[in-house]
Each structure stands twice: as structure tokens, then as C-alpha cells.
Amino acid sequence: MYLGISCYNHESAAALIDNNGNLINYYREESLSRVKSDKSFPKRSIKKIFEENSLNTENIRSICFYEKPLSAFLIPLKTALKHIPKSLDLISNQFRNFDKSSLSCYLDISRSFPGLENKILYVDHHLSHTLTALVYSQKKNNLCSLVVDGFGDRSTTSISFVNSPYEINELWSCDYPVSLGLFYSAITDFLGFQVNEGEFKVMGLASYGNSNSKISKKVSKLLYWDDKYKKIQLNMDFFDYHVSLENSFSPKLKSLIGEPRNPFLPLKLNDKNFQHYADIAAGAQEAIINILLNLFEYSYQITGSRNFLFSGGVAMNSASIEKIAKLPFIDEIIIPPSPGDAGSAIGAAYYSFLKCNKNFSSKIVLPKLFPSIYSYNNQKKLTKKIISRNFEKISDRMDESYKKVGELISSGEVIGISVGNSETGPRALGNRSLICDGSNHDAVNFLNTSIKNRSPFRPTAPCMQLNIAKKYYELQPALMQAYKSMGATCRCKNGTNSNSFPTSHVDKTARIQIVEKDTILNDLLEILKKYDIEILANSSLNLSGDPTCFDLIDGLMVCARSPLRYILTDFGLFKSKY
Amino acid sequence: MKNNSNYLNVMLETASAEFGSALEMLAACKTSVKDTFAFGYFEHSKDEYNHTKTFLSILSKAARMMPADIARKYRFNSISLFSKGYLSKNGYLIETMKLKDFIAYVYTNELLAKESFEGILKLVKNNYEDTNAIKNIMNDELRHHGFAKEHFLKYYPKLQPWQLKYYKAKETAKNRFRRIYDFNLKLLGKLLNPLYILLGYFGVQIISLINTSNLSRTGRNLMDLKSNSIL
């Protein structure tokens, strides 16, 4: 068995790959600790993997850490050195907190799981991203891997050619501090949203902006592709993330585009400043799309490959993917369900496997979309009194529960689902979801605002079967795999009423999910046919600021803290009395 | 402005403490041995989540009146609960304490929390709505304290009333020490900051001697990089 872990910088996670190279278990630490974006050493995740698979440290052949710790420590320091005295606080903070950085990986492993420290491997950060995407690709050779994130252990963007899983040659890279991910995060911060959480909001807000407006142009000009030197250029005078502890943008950015937004002021569609902030978001989004288009084009030039692996945090920018997929030289883009750092634990585990097995087996099966093993038996006993006191049993037979869910959805209800194993990535794909009729404006609005308290400019994703997706949306053949995990948006089809669906965004796009067979959502969509419901609105089962639910207790807590009335569980359908 | 900052800080810190309690209770719920215990912890956790929401709402109302540069410093972020000490890196209390001590902890801390809210009540005295919300929270805290006491007496009947008093005295002292420790830590941080900066300056000079240009991996097979190297 082979373990991979990611931690200390963004969300931490642990993945387990078996002796045949198949992903068999994966947990994000936030799911278990209930602290959103938890980046601490994934002690709970590793422990849970051991428990669920009856393993101990002796069963693990190697454990791989997702980056080279010393490089990750040194490179930001060397950059900060060039900006002394401005960067002195950042430098002293780096030294004072070295025990919270990747450098403490060895100590944390040896303290929590004695014996495992002798089996540690370290993989290049961008290689772990590449391998994560490779796990999800049917094709294992002649691929181009594009990794775009905030900062890895040396570069921020890279292009590699995957000749085989054992030969992955890096052909180009972009050095820190020039970073697409950190640029977008700085704009996120400027717009008053939480860094590493609010980037989705910027993406949603951007659709309301005018990318030809003056302010938008000012932002988009800060980041550009230098075609002569084949380099990404970012005007660092406007950003401070590489020299300051507290500020990601510099005072110069304020003089360029005005005061940052007060994060506590609600951002409503008709507010006087709404357009200003939307234009700033549109400028950032435009810059990202332009750079990505150039990067894909350059990748094709230097690798000649028409099949792409796209990973790193920026690959979660689903709104940009649709335009990229239209490039004529692209046959396929594989985006893993969790393209960010949490998902790179899978790549790290895969690296462990490859390093210990020189004969690669092509029989490795693609990982499931729900790899986080969850056993509900204990929870059934534990929740007995919670349910008997605060919930009414509607049905305890699953087939009957599904039918009842169909009826409730058709009457405009929102249903929470907490059934089976949970999802890999940040997007709920049906097992930890809140769903309702995707054509019912009132139900979608209730889900979005009353239950989830989401910003009004963030649409809810629609999910449907393939034939329905073809009917309403312009699907890109290159993105068929990404649609299964809500990895890309697509355009509403002209001549259909999909524009007016409550799940469609203002720019006439939707972040669709095409459901796979043998999934809960597919079964429900089958039942809903008799009610003429073809599309479900699907959002993650959680409340704003919390991680997606992991177990039944988390799901019941959502009912207790919100107006959600129904929850479908592994042992029936319940109605909340809260 | 200083008073306003203090007000925002109190609301943010209280929200953080309440959120930390919500997570502690949720963890206790998930590790319970009986469904009746799980029910109690679940309800307690739900209340603490709701308290967090109340304090964040009070914070939000005040912070939106402040300049953006100041307001930005008071954003609630659940990861900061670790660095602020509301959650321990070593695990939840239920994972690190004996059950008896955990119940005693809840018993005393709910009472102490209620007392500290009396101070907050003075801060919001001009706002009828916020005053009422905090009074409701204080009632909740007293109820939680009562449940913990009931549980304590039911499952540990041999405990004498003086032992409960002892637990309270111990927790009160711990809280005071925690505050002194926190104050000293901040003071030391300020006093030693020039030294840290100096050390950082020299440290980075040494680092500058390390040649990182050979870290460039362009043209290399990434799978051939040494897997035991941290560089």
C-alpha cells in the first residue's frame, strides 16, 4: 500500500493507493476536522485510512510528501531577500514559523506515526499535480501537462511532456513570484473575499463585469503573456504578497483602481459600487483567460500533443476552460476532480507506487468520483436519539425513499443528501449534495439564499443526464470528462430556454454536471422523468463557511442550523422538526 | 477609532471562541459511547454554532462602518482558530482528555463564558436587538452548565460538591494563566521582534549563499529527481 499526503500550505489531504496502483481511499482533513481549508498535518485522514482499511504503518511501503520541503522554504525567502527592508517582517515570520511549514513534515510523521518516517519520499510539487491528473486519464502517454497554481516548491506554472508515467520531462516553467494563482488571490483579497475560499466568488462576479471597461482594462494589463520571450509578465509593483505578511496587494493598486472593498458590506446586484467591483473581477478573469490561452498554445507548440492534463489551483477556474477547449488543436483536457493541492495527495501516492513498481500496469482503473470511504453503521446507532427527537421518519426503505424524494422535488422542496462515500473534490456530485428542481426559480432561490446564504451573483450548478445536456448546452468534446465533476462551464444552446433556467449564469453559461450511471443523482433523474424534471440544481451539503458534510451527523447539523427540511440518508428519508 | 477596534476585536474573538466550542462539541458528539450523550453534544454544538452566527452578525454590523483597510483585519477565518489557541493542533479536547475531565471542563467553562458575556453586554448596551441576543446566549450557557452539572452528578455520584467547586477554581485559574500567558507572549513578541528581524536578516544572508539556480528542472525528467531529497 502507498500513501500520499499534502499539507501546510492549502487544504491538507491523504490518499491511499493499493498494490495494483488503484486509488482506494482519500480524505481531505477539513472533512474530518470540520475546519474549512484545514492545512494542518493530515493526522486524522491518515488515521481514518488506517482504520477503514485495517492497516498499520507496517502495511505501508512508502509515504510520499507532495513537495520538496527545503525548496518550498528557500525560494520565497530568496525572493524576499531582494526586497529588504520592506520584507523583513515576512522573513522573520518565515523563520519563526518554520515548524509550521513543510520542513516539519518529517517530524510530524515520526511523532504521529512512528516507523513511517523511514519510508518518506518527496516528490516535486508540480510533478505531484501532473500525476494526479494522469491518474484520471485513460491515456497514459504522449500527453502535455500544464500545471498552474499559486506557488509550488520552486515554480508557479510549468509545462511538461508525459512520454510515459516514468518519463515526464519539464519543458518550461515560470518562476515565483510571478504567479497566476497569487495574482487572482490578491484580486480576491482586494474585492473583500477570503483568499483560498473567495476565488469562486470572483469568478461568479466577473460575469457581471464589462471586460472592455476602463477599470477592467487597467487590471487585465497587469498580467500578460510576453510572446517574444515566451514568458508570463506580472507587474509586481502592484502586488505585495512576496514581501509582506499582511498585504497581498500594494498601495499602488489602490491608486490604480480605487479603495479595496470592505468585506463586511453586502455586495448586491443593484448597489452603486457593484459594477465597479464586477469590472475589476472581469479584468482579472480576462487576464487569466488570456494567459491560459497563450499557455495552451505554447504547450502545443513545444510538445505537439493534442491531449492535455490541466491541474493546479487555477484549473478550478471552470469559467476559463470553456474558451480554452475551443482551441482547434485540443482533443481532450483532463482536469482531476480536485485539481488543487488537496488533490495532489493522490499524485504523491501514485508517485510512491511508480517509484516502487517499475513495471507499470495499464490495467489500472480510473478512480471513482467518491473515494472517501464512509461506514454509516456506527452513525446509525449514534444518531438514534437525535433523529427520534428532532426528525420524522418518512421512509426507511431506499427505493421508497427515492420515490418520495422525487415527489418532494416535484413539489418544490430542497433535499439534502448524505448517502454512501463522499466526493474527492470541492464540488458535491450527489452523495453530499443539496438538490432541487433545476427549473424551479423559487426552489433554487431558497436553496441558494435561505439555506446556503450564498452571494446572489454565484449561480448553482445544474446536473443532468448526457442526452439532456446535449439538448440544452453546447458541449465541448474535449471536456466530456470534466463535465462529470463540474470541472468546466459550457454555453447555453441558442433556440432553447436554457438561458432562463435559474441555474444559468448571467453570461449564458452553466457549470454543468453530467451524471454517471449507478449514481444517486442518475437514479433520481430517472424517477423525476415522470414529473418532467430533466435537470436538478446541485450544491454542496454545507452552510456558508463550513466544509462539505462528511458524515450523517454533519448532515443533520445542516438541518438543525438552516431551514432545510428533508435529508436522504443511508437508512431512509427524514423530515426535520427544527 | 481605538474603541471601535477593541469592540470589533471582542466580537471577533468571542465568535472564534464560540466556533471553537461548536467544533469541540461536534467532535464529542461523534465520539460518544451512547446516543443520549450524542444527542446532548449535538444540541450543544448547534447552540454554539448559532452563538457564533450572532457574534459575527454583531461584528459585521459594526465593521461595515469602518474603513476597508481596518475592517479587513477582522474577517473571521476558521483556520485562525489554531493559531489563536481556540483549537489545539493535538486534537479536540474529547480526544485528549478523560471524559470526566471533559465534562468538568464544560461545566466550569459554560459558567465562565456566561460571566464574560456580562462584560460584552455592557459593550452593546445601546442596541436593544444585540442586547437581547446576548442575553439569550447567556441563558443558553447557563442551560449547558446545568446539563453538564446534571450529567456529572448522575454519572459520577461519588463526587462531592466541593470537587465541582475545585474544578471551577482550577479552570478559573487556568483561564487567568492563559490570559497572562497570552499577554506575555504578545509582549515578548513585541520586545523580541527586533531580535527576530535581526536573526531573520542574518539567516537570509546565509540562505543567499545557497545557489538555487540548479533547482531549475527545465529539460529534466521529473521522475528521475532523487525521491529522498528535500531540495
XYZ file of N, CA and C in Angstrom, chain A residues 33-38 43-44 68-71 74-75 77-78 81 84 88-89 91-92 95-96 121-122 124 127 154 165-171 173 189 192-194 247 249 254 260-265 351 354-355 381-382 384-386 389-390 546 551 553-554 556-557 560-561 578, chain B residues 19 23 26 29-30 32 34-36 38-39 42-43 45-46 49-50 59-60 63-64 66-69 71-72 74-79 82 87 89-92 95 189 193 196-197 200-201 203-205 207-208 210-212 215 217-223 225-231:
414
model
N -11.909 17.264 10.341
C -11.722 18.217 11.449
C -12.849 19.228 11.503
N -13.560 19.413 10.394
C -14.654 20.387 10.240
C -14.149 21.826 10.238
N -12.840 22.021 10.038
C -12.292 23.372 9.897
C -12.041 23.609 8.412
N -12.768 24.566 7.846
C -12.676 24.829 6.411
C -11.240 25.154 6.013
N -10.784 24.536 4.921
C -9.428 24.733 4.375
C -8.342 24.368 5.391
N -8.625 23.402 6.227
C -7.643 22.956 7.221
C -6.358 22.527 6.513
N -3.303 14.224 10.162
C -3.240 13.114 11.118
C -4.555 12.321 11.120
N -5.675 13.081 11.157
C -6.977 12.404 11.183
C -7.204 11.587 9.915
N 8.910 19.337 -2.326
C 10.265 19.291 -1.765
C 10.323 20.378 -0.685
N 10.347 19.998 0.599
C 10.174 20.985 1.672
C 11.219 22.102 1.701
N 12.480 21.752 1.459
C 13.510 22.795 1.581
C 13.385 23.826 0.456
N 13.090 23.359 -0.755
C 12.899 24.308 -1.867
C 11.727 25.231 -1.556
N 12.995 27.764 0.902
C 14.064 28.671 0.471
C 13.632 29.708 -0.565
N 12.850 29.272 -1.548
C 12.583 30.157 -2.692
C 11.859 31.450 -2.290
N 12.010 32.918 0.511
C 12.969 33.699 1.289
C 13.966 34.404 0.378
N 14.442 33.691 -0.624
C 15.414 34.292 -1.539
C 14.785 35.443 -2.316
N 14.465 38.389 0.074
C 15.781 38.987 0.322
C 16.039 40.187 -0.590
N 14.541 43.652 0.929
C 14.829 44.150 2.288
C 14.976 45.668 2.198
N 11.335 42.470 5.694
C 11.940 41.896 6.909
C 10.934 41.169 7.811
N 9.745 41.732 7.917
C 8.718 41.070 8.745
C 8.380 39.696 8.191
N 10.273 37.818 6.332
C 11.426 36.927 6.517
C 11.481 36.396 7.944
N 11.353 37.318 8.919
C 11.463 36.846 10.306
C 10.298 35.902 10.633
N 11.078 32.391 9.421
C 11.991 31.665 10.305
C 11.299 31.234 11.599
N 10.482 32.156 12.123
C 9.816 31.846 13.396
C 8.820 30.705 13.238
N 9.113 9.622 0.951
C 9.649 10.080 -0.328
C 9.175 11.514 -0.517
N 9.907 12.288 -1.283
C 9.496 13.660 -1.581
C 9.391 13.802 -3.095
N 8.530 16.317 -6.483
C 8.422 17.690 -6.967
C 6.938 18.088 -6.999
N 5.114 17.920 -10.240
C 5.010 16.523 -10.684
C 3.836 15.845 -9.956
N 9.045 25.509 -6.249
C 10.013 26.342 -6.970
C 9.322 27.219 -7.996
N 4.386 7.282 -17.800
C 4.379 7.660 -16.386
C 5.789 7.709 -15.779
N 6.757 7.071 -16.423
C 8.132 7.088 -15.896
C 9.005 8.140 -16.554
N 8.469 8.805 -17.567
C 9.279 9.831 -18.233
C 8.422 11.085 -18.435
N 8.575 11.995 -17.500
C 7.795 13.240 -17.552
C 8.795 14.397 -17.587
N 8.993 14.932 -18.768
C 10.026 15.951 -18.942
C 9.455 17.355 -18.849
N 10.053 18.127 -17.954
C 9.604 19.518 -17.858
C 10.254 20.325 -18.972
N 9.435 21.104 -19.694
C 9.956 21.845 -20.842
C 9.990 23.352 -20.621
N 9.006 26.599 -17.460
C 8.393 26.936 -16.162
C 8.438 28.439 -15.927
N -8.634 39.141 -2.565
C -8.441 39.861 -1.307
C -8.894 41.320 -1.460
N -12.435 41.934 -1.157
C -13.005 41.697 0.175
C -13.362 40.251 0.461
N -12.961 39.326 -0.411
C -13.276 37.914 -0.169
C -12.056 37.232 0.455
N -12.340 36.120 1.112
C -11.274 35.378 1.789
C -10.380 34.681 0.762
N -0.309 42.159 3.533
C -0.959 42.682 2.325
C -0.584 41.892 1.085
N -1.735 42.970 -1.897
C -1.598 43.978 -2.957
C -0.942 45.223 -2.369
N -4.189 50.364 -5.159
C -5.293 51.228 -4.709
C -5.325 52.499 -5.548
N -9.950 49.244 -1.762
C -10.459 47.861 -1.710
C -11.852 47.827 -1.080
N -12.578 46.762 -1.344
C -13.945 46.663 -0.825
C -13.941 46.272 0.658
N -14.794 46.885 1.415
C -14.967 46.480 2.810
C -15.652 45.102 2.811
N -14.984 44.076 3.354
C -15.537 42.715 3.261
C -16.874 42.536 3.971
N -17.199 43.444 4.863
C -18.440 43.279 5.628
C -19.653 43.898 4.946
N -19.400 44.705 3.926
C -20.540 45.307 3.225
C -21.128 44.290 2.264
N 3.001 8.554 -7.116
C 4.461 8.629 -7.272
C 5.111 7.518 -6.456
N 4.670 4.329 -8.318
C 5.520 4.228 -9.519
C 6.980 3.995 -9.154
N 7.410 4.649 -8.055
C 8.807 4.505 -7.647
C 9.115 3.075 -7.178
N -26.349 4.124 14.969
C -26.593 3.933 16.408
C -26.504 5.272 17.142
N -25.488 6.031 16.759
C -25.198 7.284 17.457
C -26.283 8.343 17.275
N -29.477 7.836 16.847
C -30.814 7.317 17.170
C -31.668 8.365 17.921
N -31.089 8.938 18.959
C -31.891 9.885 19.742
C -32.036 11.232 19.015
N -30.985 11.651 18.332
C -31.080 12.931 17.598
C -32.237 12.834 16.607
N -35.825 12.464 18.287
C -36.321 13.686 18.924
C -36.614 14.808 17.909
N -35.770 14.903 16.899
C -35.870 16.098 16.036
C -36.191 15.819 14.574
N -18.468 26.533 6.086
C -18.152 25.188 6.600
C -17.672 24.288 5.468
N -20.118 13.144 7.348
C -20.948 12.038 7.833
C -22.379 12.490 8.115
N -23.938 12.935 10.915
C -24.082 13.952 11.967
C -23.910 15.352 11.369
N -22.943 15.495 10.466
C -22.753 16.795 9.799
C -24.009 17.172 9.011
N -27.130 16.162 9.539
C -28.224 16.513 10.448
C -28.013 17.910 11.031
N -26.732 18.248 11.211
C -26.424 19.579 11.751
C -26.845 20.677 10.764
N -30.333 21.217 11.383
C -30.571 21.889 12.665
C -30.272 23.385 12.584
N -29.364 23.765 11.684
C -28.937 25.171 11.633
C -29.525 25.952 10.469
N -36.816 20.855 13.231
C -36.200 22.086 13.758
C -36.935 23.305 13.253
N -17.137 29.397 18.048
C -16.981 28.450 16.942
C -16.102 27.269 17.378
N -17.158 23.235 17.475
C -16.397 22.108 16.911
C -16.031 21.086 17.977
N -19.121 19.101 18.603
C -19.415 18.215 17.467
C -18.497 16.982 17.518
N -19.723 14.740 20.115
C -20.920 14.030 19.633
C -20.510 12.803 18.808
N -19.512 13.010 17.940
C -19.109 11.922 17.043
C -18.366 10.792 17.753
N -19.103 9.884 20.949
C -19.893 9.452 22.105
C -20.049 7.933 22.153
N -22.779 6.675 23.810
C -24.229 6.456 23.898
C -24.947 7.466 23.022
N -26.089 7.078 22.472
C -26.835 8.015 21.633
C -27.418 9.166 22.444
N -27.637 8.939 23.737
C -28.179 10.034 24.563
C -27.110 11.116 24.763
N -24.673 11.635 22.650
C -24.504 12.244 21.321
C -25.561 13.322 21.104
N -26.775 13.029 21.546
C -27.867 14.000 21.399
C -27.542 15.298 22.154
N -24.802 17.183 20.456
C -25.287 17.703 19.166
C -26.037 19.026 19.392
N -26.938 18.998 20.370
C -27.727 20.205 20.652
C -26.823 21.335 21.144
N -23.644 21.717 20.428
C -22.870 22.197 19.281
C -23.714 23.140 18.419
N -24.953 22.748 18.195
C -25.867 23.585 17.388
C -26.002 24.979 18.020
N -22.851 26.982 17.418
C -22.817 27.483 16.037
C -23.696 28.730 15.917
N -24.872 28.652 16.534
C -25.785 29.802 16.460
C -25.223 31.016 17.192
N -20.555 41.744 14.760
C -19.269 42.196 14.214
C -19.472 42.851 12.850
N -20.244 42.177 12.023
C -20.451 42.648 10.660
C -21.117 44.026 10.635
N -18.416 46.486 11.658
C -17.251 46.575 10.763
C -17.591 47.243 9.438
N -18.830 47.181 9.037
C -19.160 47.808 7.741
C -19.125 49.330 7.823
N -16.622 50.816 9.236
C -15.198 51.155 9.343
C -14.560 51.243 7.958
N -13.413 51.960 7.858
C -12.710 51.962 6.570
C -12.298 50.538 6.193
N -12.277 50.262 4.896
C -11.991 48.893 4.417
C -10.679 48.344 4.973
N -9.647 49.205 5.040
C -8.329 48.737 5.492
C -8.371 48.189 6.909
N -11.372 47.235 8.526
C -12.359 46.142 8.560
C -11.749 44.826 8.087
N -10.867 44.881 7.103
C -10.266 43.655 6.541
C -9.567 42.809 7.606
N -10.535 42.174 10.482
C -11.453 41.491 11.389
C -12.305 40.434 10.681
N -11.812 39.953 9.561
C -12.543 38.879 8.869
C -12.400 37.579 9.662
N -13.498 36.879 9.774
C -13.464 35.604 10.503
C -12.918 34.509 9.589
N -11.969 33.771 10.124
C -11.361 32.711 9.336
C -11.169 31.507 10.250
N -11.839 30.400 9.930
C -11.810 29.292 10.884
C -10.415 28.684 11.074
N -9.523 28.823 10.080
C -8.181 28.234 10.290
C -7.431 28.970 11.395
N -6.667 27.757 15.190
C -5.476 27.020 15.673
C -4.435 27.998 16.217
N -8.414 26.138 19.186
C -8.354 24.701 18.889
C -6.901 24.276 19.019
N -3.674 21.893 18.006
C -3.146 21.078 16.903
C -3.123 19.593 17.282
N -3.107 19.339 18.610
C -3.017 17.945 19.067
C -4.335 17.193 18.986
N -5.421 17.918 18.760
C -6.715 17.252 18.634
C -7.769 17.943 19.478
N -8.997 17.460 19.363
C -10.080 18.031 20.161
C -9.953 17.574 21.608
N -10.622 14.134 22.573
C -9.615 13.153 22.145
C -8.399 13.143 23.074
N 6.732 39.024 22.129
C 6.778 39.118 20.670
C 7.195 40.505 20.241
N 10.850 41.341 18.806
C 10.709 41.479 17.357
C 11.989 41.985 16.681
N 14.245 39.107 16.392
C 13.784 38.170 15.358
C 14.139 38.702 13.974
N 13.912 40.003 13.803
C 14.185 40.604 12.487
C 15.677 40.508 12.178
N 16.431 37.018 11.359
C 15.906 36.774 10.016
C 16.827 37.350 8.963
N 17.328 38.549 9.258
C 18.210 39.228 8.297
C 19.482 38.404 8.065
N 19.893 35.241 8.846
C 19.509 33.930 8.316
C 19.385 33.965 6.807
N 18.750 35.017 6.329
C 18.501 35.109 4.893
C 19.807 35.397 4.136
N 20.762 36.053 4.834
C 22.068 36.280 4.186
C 22.771 34.941 3.948
N 21.220 32.110 3.626
C 20.443 31.425 2.572
C 20.832 31.947 1.193
N 21.179 33.237 1.148
C 21.527 33.813 -0.162
C 22.765 33.137 -0.758
N 23.229 29.991 -0.760
C 22.835 28.720 -1.390
C 22.399 28.997 -2.817
N 22.986 28.294 -3.726
C 22.653 28.504 -5.132
C 21.408 27.685 -5.489
N 20.340 28.402 -5.779
C 19.099 27.679 -6.104
C 18.865 27.605 -7.616
N 18.035 24.430 -9.100
C 16.718 23.846 -8.835
C 15.872 23.828 -10.101
N 14.317 22.796 -13.290
C 14.167 21.415 -13.768
C 13.830 21.367 -15.245
N 13.983 22.501 -15.907
C 13.662 22.539 -17.333
C 14.583 21.590 -18.091
N 13.971 20.769 -18.902
C 14.750 19.816 -19.697
C 15.035 18.523 -18.952
N 14.542 18.401 -17.722
C 14.837 17.179 -16.961
C 13.611 16.290 -16.833
N 13.894 14.993 -16.715
C 12.808 14.055 -16.436
C 12.502 14.138 -14.930
N 11.324 14.645 -14.601
C 10.981 14.874 -13.186
C 10.941 13.575 -12.389
N 10.683 12.474 -13.076
C 10.623 11.188 -12.372
C 12.025 10.709 -11.956
N 14.266 12.740 -10.545
C 14.768 13.527 -9.411
C 14.848 12.613 -8.189
N 15.833 12.874 -7.348
C 16.015 11.999 -6.178
C 14.803 12.087 -5.259
N 14.217 10.924 -4.945
C 12.985 10.942 -4.154
C 13.259 11.089 -2.660
N 14.529 10.985 -2.250
C 14.808 11.197 -0.818
C 15.362 12.597 -0.546
N 15.445 13.398 -1.592
C 15.985 14.743 -1.413
C 14.873 15.734 -1.078
N 15.151 16.622 -0.109
C 14.133 17.623 0.244
C 14.341 18.914 -0.550
N 15.345 18.919 -1.407
C 15.631 20.115 -2.205
C 15.315 19.891 -3.678
